[in-house]
Amino acid sequence: MPDDSNAFDWSAPRREEVGRAALQWTLDWFNGVGTRRLYPDVKALRLDHLASSALPLDPGDPLAVIDEFASQVASGSRDNGHPRMFGYVQSSGTFMGAAADYLASALNANVTSWRSSPAAATIERQVVAWIKQMVRFDGDGLLVSGGSMANFVGLVAATVSAHPEVAKRGVRALPGEPVVYASDLVHMSIPKAAAMAGLGRDVVRRVPVDASRRMDTEALARAIDDDRRSGRVPVCVVANAGDVNTGVVDPLDRIADVCRDRRVWLHADAAYGGFAALAPSARGLFAGLERVDSMSLDPHKWLYMPVDVGCALVRDASALGRAFSYSADYVDVVASPDMSQYVFWDYSPELTRRFRALKIWMALKTYGVRAFAAAIERNIQLARRLAALIEASDDFELLAPVPLSIVCFRYTRGDDLNSLNRRLMLDVQLAGRAYPSNAMIDDAFALRACIVNHRTTEEDLGILLDEIRRCAQSSPSPPPDLPVSR
Ligand SMILES: Cc1ncc(COP(=O)(O)O)c(C=O)c1O
């Protein structure tokens, strides 16, 4: 039998060779940002084979594996750092963020508790404190995988804080039918969170919005009062602090008044918009954010961190404990008096956790928070500039106000504008020079540009519009030859 007892730990020279190859690829990738196709030419590069190769039984050459990654995986991927990646809410990533993620994996800290990872746990506490400072919030919290998980944590904390028995007996312990209030623009992660929390998706009651698509606070107050009178149980109000469609920030201060007067938990979904509180021109929109009971934030959106890292914050630190703490013999904290007893598993659904804080810690120490604030402010100014270019044109129209960095618009030369713009979005994406996504604004299909990339410049805005015009003038593309999903 071959001796394969040390199949994993190569010699130091071999490690160096492989490490250098990985580093070289990383350098080439970052040096080439903005010069590659944004979206891969999937017609030429068929990917099916990546999902149908045989299970590797024997060792392969690691350098060949890295080559395969470069030639098949990287080149078959959307370049999310590209300055004209305008789709969804896609962070641009930074070199320090990538380096930190690599170091975190090398260290392989398991951030379950202080005892398991003393320094990593301490760094996470530091990063959470810095994040609180950045959004001017007093409370506590922890890092999670993203905004969806942070919204889930907030919703469970809301439910259990008002009705502690729910932690034990589930929604049977509620004295009536639960209701969660949110505007029509609420992100899908909220109904999903309600479903996961056992409340059910249908508990989300849509509160009307005003002309600027912000939650109508009088309608909210009426809905809560009516529900109470009918024996229903208002569990939580979810306010948008930057909605995913257009960037609307609900009137947080007035919503906080309604919630305070009626003793209802207020959660802000600040996953996209929250860090814009750092930008002087947007700060005013976030008045009242300091009054919410919980919020979700996503450093892997507008703090330019590589995925994944989200953050759940609560004003009353014990709320997370009520919602999530549970002990078992195998996680008993056996510590000496000079060790911290802090454990993360009491504050979220997760036990094993990667060292997500490292990238934020290293990036903030390297670039400084002023650079982040300036980049976010630039993104906002660019969004306003794009809106102005659209309004000054005679072939585009703006479909929604631009409170933060999302611009919803459409091309107007043609009939059936919804089909035309749907076609244009796909054609522009597949051409690989720019990547808008979409939103529905009332009944209109909108092209949507979300600028959360520190590399985007004014020139990129012109290229986006010209690319849409170019696609409008060329014949419709054949149906895309996208990889088969399995
Ligand atoms: C407003 C808002 N909330 C929540 C989420 C979900 O965040 P994640 O994708 O990190 O789970 C998003 C994602 O785009 C979002 O824009």
Short mmCIF file of N, CA, C and O in Angstrom, two decimals, residues 380-474:
data_model
loop_
_atom_site.label_atom_id
_atom_site.label_comp_id
_atom_site.label_asym_id
_atom_site.label_seq_id
_atom_site.Cartn_x
_atom_site.Cartn_y
_atom_site.Cartn_z
N ILE A 380 -22.58 58.09 -4.11
CA ILE A 380 -23.87 58.82 -4.08
C ILE A 380 -23.86 59.94 -5.12
O ILE A 380 -24.81 60.13 -5.87
N GLN A 381 -22.73 60.65 -5.19
CA GLN A 381 -22.65 61.75 -6.18
C GLN A 381 -22.71 61.20 -7.60
O GLN A 381 -23.31 61.81 -8.49
N LEU A 382 -22.10 60.03 -7.82
CA LEU A 382 -22.14 59.43 -9.16
C LEU A 382 -23.57 59.03 -9.53
O LEU A 382 -24.00 59.19 -10.67
N ALA A 383 -24.31 58.51 -8.54
CA ALA A 383 -25.70 58.13 -8.80
C ALA A 383 -26.50 59.38 -9.20
O ALA A 383 -27.31 59.35 -10.13
N ARG A 384 -26.25 60.47 -8.51
CA ARG A 384 -26.96 61.72 -8.85
C ARG A 384 -26.57 62.18 -10.25
O ARG A 384 -27.40 62.67 -11.02
N ARG A 385 -25.30 62.01 -10.57
CA ARG A 385 -24.82 62.41 -11.90
C ARG A 385 -25.49 61.55 -12.98
O ARG A 385 -25.91 62.06 -14.01
N LEU A 386 -25.59 60.25 -12.71
CA LEU A 386 -26.24 59.36 -13.68
C LEU A 386 -27.70 59.78 -13.87
O LEU A 386 -28.20 59.85 -15.00
N ALA A 387 -28.36 60.10 -12.76
CA ALA A 387 -29.76 60.54 -12.86
C ALA A 387 -29.84 61.81 -13.70
O ALA A 387 -30.74 61.96 -14.54
N ALA A 388 -28.87 62.71 -13.51
CA ALA A 388 -28.89 63.97 -14.28
C ALA A 388 -28.65 63.70 -15.77
O ALA A 388 -29.29 64.30 -16.62
N LEU A 389 -27.74 62.79 -16.07
CA LEU A 389 -27.47 62.44 -17.48
C LEU A 389 -28.73 61.88 -18.13
O LEU A 389 -29.06 62.19 -19.28
N ILE A 390 -29.44 61.06 -17.37
CA ILE A 390 -30.67 60.44 -17.88
C ILE A 390 -31.72 61.52 -18.12
O ILE A 390 -32.37 61.56 -19.18
N GLU A 391 -31.86 62.41 -17.17
CA GLU A 391 -32.90 63.44 -17.32
C GLU A 391 -32.57 64.41 -18.45
O GLU A 391 -33.47 64.95 -19.08
N ALA A 392 -31.27 64.58 -18.71
CA ALA A 392 -30.89 65.51 -19.78
C ALA A 392 -30.97 64.85 -21.16
O ALA A 392 -30.83 65.51 -22.18
N SER A 393 -31.15 63.53 -21.20
CA SER A 393 -31.16 62.83 -22.49
C SER A 393 -32.56 62.84 -23.09
O SER A 393 -33.54 63.09 -22.39
N ASP A 394 -32.65 62.53 -24.38
CA ASP A 394 -34.00 62.42 -24.94
C ASP A 394 -34.35 60.98 -25.28
O ASP A 394 -35.34 60.71 -25.93
N ASP A 395 -33.52 60.04 -24.82
CA ASP A 395 -33.85 58.63 -25.09
C ASP A 395 -33.93 57.77 -23.82
O ASP A 395 -34.12 56.56 -23.88
N PHE A 396 -33.76 58.42 -22.67
CA PHE A 396 -33.91 57.69 -21.40
C PHE A 396 -34.89 58.45 -20.52
O PHE A 396 -35.01 59.66 -20.64
N GLU A 397 -35.50 57.71 -19.58
CA GLU A 397 -36.29 58.43 -18.57
C GLU A 397 -36.02 57.83 -17.19
O GLU A 397 -35.81 56.61 -17.06
N LEU A 398 -35.99 58.73 -16.21
CA LEU A 398 -35.76 58.31 -14.83
C LEU A 398 -37.09 57.83 -14.26
O LEU A 398 -38.10 58.50 -14.42
N LEU A 399 -37.08 56.69 -13.56
CA LEU A 399 -38.36 56.13 -13.10
C LEU A 399 -38.59 56.31 -11.60
O LEU A 399 -39.68 56.02 -11.11
N ALA A 400 -37.55 56.70 -10.87
CA ALA A 400 -37.73 56.86 -9.41
C ALA A 400 -36.70 57.86 -8.89
O ALA A 400 -35.63 58.03 -9.50
N PRO A 401 -37.02 58.53 -7.78
CA PRO A 401 -36.02 59.42 -7.16
C PRO A 401 -34.78 58.62 -6.74
O PRO A 401 -34.84 57.38 -6.63
N VAL A 402 -33.70 59.33 -6.50
CA VAL A 402 -32.43 58.66 -6.17
C VAL A 402 -31.95 59.12 -4.80
O VAL A 402 -31.08 59.99 -4.69
N PRO A 403 -32.50 58.55 -3.73
CA PRO A 403 -32.08 59.02 -2.40
C PRO A 403 -30.67 58.58 -2.03
O PRO A 403 -29.98 59.27 -1.29
N LEU A 404 -30.22 57.42 -2.54
CA LEU A 404 -28.87 56.95 -2.18
C LEU A 404 -28.06 56.71 -3.46
O LEU A 404 -27.67 57.65 -4.12
N SER A 405 -27.81 55.46 -3.81
CA SER A 405 -26.93 55.22 -4.98
C SER A 405 -27.56 54.26 -5.98
O SER A 405 -26.84 53.59 -6.71
N ILE A 406 -28.89 54.17 -5.97
CA ILE A 406 -29.58 53.30 -6.93
C ILE A 406 -30.35 54.18 -7.92
O ILE A 406 -31.10 55.06 -7.50
N VAL A 407 -30.15 53.90 -9.20
CA VAL A 407 -30.81 54.68 -10.24
C VAL A 407 -31.67 53.74 -11.07
O VAL A 407 -31.16 52.78 -11.65
N CYS A 408 -32.99 54.00 -11.09
CA CYS A 408 -33.91 53.18 -11.88
C CYS A 408 -34.39 54.00 -13.07
O CYS A 408 -34.92 55.11 -12.89
N PHE A 409 -34.22 53.47 -14.24
CA PHE A 409 -34.51 54.24 -15.45
C PHE A 409 -34.85 53.29 -16.58
O PHE A 409 -34.80 52.07 -16.42
N ARG A 410 -35.23 53.86 -17.75
CA ARG A 410 -35.45 52.97 -18.90
C ARG A 410 -35.17 53.72 -20.19
O ARG A 410 -35.19 54.95 -20.24
N TYR A 411 -34.93 52.92 -21.22
CA TYR A 411 -34.72 53.44 -22.57
C TYR A 411 -36.11 53.64 -23.16
O TYR A 411 -36.98 52.78 -23.01
N THR A 412 -36.31 54.75 -23.86
CA THR A 412 -37.70 55.07 -24.23
C THR A 412 -37.97 55.04 -25.73
O THR A 412 -39.08 55.33 -26.16
N ARG A 413 -36.95 54.73 -26.55
CA ARG A 413 -37.23 54.75 -28.00
C ARG A 413 -37.69 53.38 -28.46
O ARG A 413 -36.86 52.48 -28.68
N GLY A 414 -38.98 53.23 -28.56
CA GLY A 414 -39.51 51.95 -29.02
C GLY A 414 -40.91 51.76 -28.49
O GLY A 414 -41.43 52.60 -27.76
N ASP A 415 -41.52 50.63 -28.89
CA ASP A 415 -42.85 50.31 -28.37
C ASP A 415 -42.64 49.27 -27.28
O ASP A 415 -41.56 48.77 -27.12
N ASP A 416 -43.66 48.96 -26.62
CA ASP A 416 -43.62 47.94 -25.56
C ASP A 416 -42.32 48.07 -24.74
O ASP A 416 -41.41 47.23 -24.81
N LEU A 417 -42.27 49.14 -23.98
CA LEU A 417 -41.02 49.48 -23.28
C LEU A 417 -40.60 48.41 -22.27
O LEU A 417 -39.41 48.23 -22.02
N ASN A 418 -41.56 47.70 -21.70
CA ASN A 418 -41.17 46.66 -20.75
C ASN A 418 -40.38 45.56 -21.44
O ASN A 418 -39.31 45.15 -20.97
N SER A 419 -40.89 45.08 -22.60
CA SER A 419 -40.15 44.01 -23.30
C SER A 419 -38.83 44.54 -23.82
O SER A 419 -37.80 43.85 -23.75
N LEU A 420 -38.86 45.76 -24.32
CA LEU A 420 -37.62 46.32 -24.87
C LEU A 420 -36.53 46.41 -23.79
O LEU A 420 -35.40 45.98 -23.98
N ASN A 421 -36.89 46.95 -22.64
CA ASN A 421 -35.88 47.15 -21.60
C ASN A 421 -35.44 45.83 -20.98
O ASN A 421 -34.29 45.67 -20.58
N ARG A 422 -36.36 44.88 -20.93
CA ARG A 422 -35.98 43.54 -20.45
C ARG A 422 -34.92 42.95 -21.38
O ARG A 422 -33.91 42.43 -20.96
N ARG A 423 -35.17 43.10 -22.68
CA ARG A 423 -34.23 42.59 -23.67
C ARG A 423 -32.89 43.34 -23.57
O ARG A 423 -31.81 42.74 -23.60
N LEU A 424 -32.98 44.66 -23.38
CA LEU A 424 -31.75 45.45 -23.32
C LEU A 424 -30.91 45.06 -22.10
O LEU A 424 -29.68 44.99 -22.18
N MET A 425 -31.58 44.81 -20.97
CA MET A 425 -30.81 44.44 -19.79
C MET A 425 -29.97 43.20 -20.06
O MET A 425 -28.77 43.17 -19.80
N LEU A 426 -30.61 42.20 -20.65
CA LEU A 426 -29.89 40.95 -20.90
C LEU A 426 -28.80 41.15 -21.96
O LEU A 426 -27.67 40.65 -21.81
N ASP A 427 -29.12 41.90 -23.01
CA ASP A 427 -28.11 42.12 -24.06
C ASP A 427 -26.89 42.85 -23.51
O ASP A 427 -25.75 42.51 -23.81
N VAL A 428 -27.15 43.86 -22.68
CA VAL A 428 -26.03 44.62 -22.11
C VAL A 428 -25.21 43.71 -21.19
O VAL A 428 -23.98 43.67 -21.26
N GLN A 429 -25.90 42.95 -20.36
CA GLN A 429 -25.17 42.04 -19.45
C GLN A 429 -24.29 41.07 -20.24
O GLN A 429 -23.11 40.88 -19.94
N LEU A 430 -24.89 40.46 -21.28
CA LEU A 430 -24.16 39.41 -22.00
C LEU A 430 -23.04 39.97 -22.87
O LEU A 430 -22.08 39.27 -23.18
N ALA A 431 -23.14 41.26 -23.24
CA ALA A 431 -22.07 41.86 -24.04
C ALA A 431 -20.81 42.04 -23.19
O ALA A 431 -19.71 42.18 -23.74
N GLY A 432 -20.96 42.07 -21.88
CA GLY A 432 -19.79 42.00 -21.01
C GLY A 432 -19.08 43.30 -20.71
O GLY A 432 -18.00 43.30 -20.13
N ARG A 433 -19.68 44.45 -21.07
CA ARG A 433 -18.98 45.72 -20.78
C ARG A 433 -19.60 46.46 -19.60
O ARG A 433 -18.98 47.34 -19.00
N ALA A 434 -20.83 46.15 -19.28
CA ALA A 434 -21.52 46.78 -18.15
C ALA A 434 -22.61 45.82 -17.70
O ALA A 434 -23.01 44.94 -18.46
N TYR A 435 -23.05 45.99 -16.47
CA TYR A 435 -24.03 45.02 -15.93
C TYR A 435 -25.07 45.73 -15.09
O TYR A 435 -24.89 45.90 -13.88
N PRO A 436 -26.18 46.18 -15.72
CA PRO A 436 -27.30 46.68 -14.92
C PRO A 436 -28.16 45.50 -14.48
O PRO A 436 -28.08 44.43 -15.06
N SER A 437 -28.98 45.68 -13.44
CA SER A 437 -29.99 44.65 -13.14
C SER A 437 -31.35 45.32 -13.31
O SER A 437 -31.46 46.28 -14.10
N ASN A 438 -32.37 44.87 -12.64
CA ASN A 438 -33.70 45.40 -12.92
C ASN A 438 -34.50 45.60 -11.64
O ASN A 438 -34.16 45.05 -10.59
N ALA A 439 -35.55 46.38 -11.77
CA ALA A 439 -36.55 46.54 -10.70
C ALA A 439 -37.87 46.84 -11.38
O ALA A 439 -37.89 47.28 -12.53
N MET A 440 -38.97 46.55 -10.70
CA MET A 440 -40.27 46.97 -11.22
C MET A 440 -40.65 48.24 -10.47
O MET A 440 -40.70 48.26 -9.23
N ILE A 441 -40.88 49.30 -11.20
CA ILE A 441 -41.35 50.54 -10.58
C ILE A 441 -42.80 50.69 -11.02
O ILE A 441 -43.07 51.00 -12.18
N ASP A 442 -43.71 50.46 -10.10
CA ASP A 442 -45.13 50.29 -10.45
C ASP A 442 -45.19 49.21 -11.53
O ASP A 442 -44.72 48.12 -11.31
N ASP A 443 -45.70 49.57 -12.73
CA ASP A 443 -45.77 48.52 -13.74
C ASP A 443 -44.64 48.61 -14.75
O ASP A 443 -44.67 47.92 -15.77
N ALA A 444 -43.68 49.46 -14.48
CA ALA A 444 -42.62 49.67 -15.48
C ALA A 444 -41.39 48.82 -15.17
O ALA A 444 -40.91 48.81 -14.03
N PHE A 445 -40.89 48.14 -16.18
CA PHE A 445 -39.64 47.39 -16.03
C PHE A 445 -38.50 48.41 -16.09
O PHE A 445 -38.31 49.09 -17.09
N ALA A 446 -37.74 48.50 -15.00
CA ALA A 446 -36.67 49.49 -14.94
C ALA A 446 -35.31 48.82 -15.07
O ALA A 446 -35.09 47.74 -14.52
N LEU A 447 -34.42 49.49 -15.79
CA LEU A 447 -33.00 49.13 -15.69
C LEU A 447 -32.52 49.77 -14.39
O LEU A 447 -32.90 50.90 -14.08
N ARG A 448 -31.71 49.03 -13.67
CA ARG A 448 -31.36 49.50 -12.33
C ARG A 448 -29.84 49.50 -12.19
O ARG A 448 -29.20 48.46 -12.42
N ALA A 449 -29.29 50.65 -11.85
CA ALA A 449 -27.83 50.73 -11.62
C ALA A 449 -27.61 51.05 -10.14
O ALA A 449 -28.03 52.10 -9.66
N CYS A 450 -26.96 50.14 -9.45
CA CYS A 450 -26.66 50.35 -8.03
C CYS A 450 -25.15 50.55 -7.92
O CYS A 450 -24.37 49.66 -8.27
N ILE A 451 -24.77 51.73 -7.46
CA ILE A 451 -23.34 52.07 -7.46
C ILE A 451 -22.78 51.89 -6.04
O ILE A 451 -22.93 52.76 -5.18
N VAL A 452 -22.19 50.74 -5.81
CA VAL A 452 -21.54 50.48 -4.50
C VAL A 452 -20.13 49.96 -4.76
O VAL A 452 -19.66 49.05 -4.08
N ASN A 453 -19.49 50.56 -5.76
CA ASN A 453 -18.17 50.10 -6.16
C ASN A 453 -17.23 51.30 -6.09
O ASN A 453 -17.49 52.34 -6.71
N HIS A 454 -16.16 51.15 -5.31
CA HIS A 454 -15.26 52.30 -5.14
C HIS A 454 -14.46 52.61 -6.40
O HIS A 454 -13.78 53.62 -6.46
N ARG A 455 -14.55 51.72 -7.41
CA ARG A 455 -13.76 51.94 -8.63
C ARG A 455 -14.55 52.68 -9.71
O ARG A 455 -13.98 53.08 -10.71
N THR A 456 -15.86 52.79 -9.52
CA THR A 456 -16.69 53.40 -10.57
C THR A 456 -16.36 54.89 -10.73
O THR A 456 -16.16 55.60 -9.74
N THR A 457 -16.26 55.33 -11.99
CA THR A 457 -15.98 56.74 -12.26
C THR A 457 -17.10 57.32 -13.13
O THR A 457 -17.94 56.58 -13.65
N GLU A 458 -17.02 58.61 -13.35
CA GLU A 458 -18.03 59.26 -14.19
C GLU A 458 -18.00 58.68 -15.60
O GLU A 458 -19.05 58.53 -16.25
N GLU A 459 -16.82 58.36 -16.08
CA GLU A 459 -16.72 57.80 -17.43
C GLU A 459 -17.55 56.51 -17.56
O GLU A 459 -18.16 56.24 -18.60
N ASP A 460 -17.56 55.73 -16.50
CA ASP A 460 -18.32 54.46 -16.53
C ASP A 460 -19.81 54.70 -16.73
O ASP A 460 -20.50 53.87 -17.32
N LEU A 461 -20.31 55.83 -16.24
CA LEU A 461 -21.74 56.12 -16.39
C LEU A 461 -22.08 56.33 -17.86
O LEU A 461 -23.07 55.81 -18.38
N GLY A 462 -21.22 57.09 -18.54
CA GLY A 462 -21.43 57.33 -19.97
C GLY A 462 -21.34 56.03 -20.75
O GLY A 462 -22.14 55.78 -21.68
N ILE A 463 -20.40 55.19 -20.38
CA ILE A 463 -20.24 53.91 -21.09
C ILE A 463 -21.50 53.06 -20.91
O ILE A 463 -21.98 52.43 -21.85
N LEU A 464 -22.06 53.07 -19.70
CA LEU A 464 -23.29 52.29 -19.46
C LEU A 464 -24.41 52.77 -20.40
O LEU A 464 -25.05 51.96 -21.08
N LEU A 465 -24.63 54.07 -20.44
CA LEU A 465 -25.73 54.58 -21.27
C LEU A 465 -25.46 54.30 -22.75
O LEU A 465 -26.36 53.89 -23.50
N ASP A 466 -24.22 54.49 -23.18
CA ASP A 466 -23.89 54.23 -24.60
C ASP A 466 -24.06 52.76 -24.94
O ASP A 466 -24.46 52.41 -26.05
N GLU A 467 -23.73 51.92 -24.00
CA GLU A 467 -23.85 50.48 -24.22
C GLU A 467 -25.34 50.09 -24.39
O GLU A 467 -25.68 49.27 -25.24
N ILE A 468 -26.19 50.72 -23.60
CA ILE A 468 -27.63 50.46 -23.74
C ILE A 468 -28.10 50.95 -25.11
O ILE A 468 -28.83 50.24 -25.83
N ARG A 469 -27.64 52.14 -25.50
CA ARG A 469 -28.03 52.67 -26.83
C ARG A 469 -27.53 51.74 -27.93
O ARG A 469 -28.26 51.43 -28.88
N ARG A 470 -26.30 51.29 -27.80
CA ARG A 470 -25.73 50.42 -28.84
C ARG A 470 -26.57 49.14 -28.96
O ARG A 470 -26.90 48.71 -30.06
N CYS A 471 -26.93 48.56 -27.81
CA CYS A 471 -27.73 47.32 -27.85
C CYS A 471 -29.12 47.61 -28.42
O CYS A 471 -29.70 46.77 -29.09
N ALA A 472 -29.65 48.80 -28.13
CA ALA A 472 -30.98 49.13 -28.65
C ALA A 472 -30.96 49.21 -30.17
O ALA A 472 -31.94 48.91 -30.83
N GLN A 473 -29.81 49.64 -30.69
CA GLN A 473 -29.75 49.79 -32.15
C GLN A 473 -29.37 48.51 -32.87
O GLN A 473 -29.51 48.40 -34.09
N SER A 474 -28.87 47.53 -32.13
CA SER A 474 -28.52 46.27 -32.80
C SER A 474 -29.69 45.30 -32.63
O SER A 474 -30.57 45.49 -31.79
#
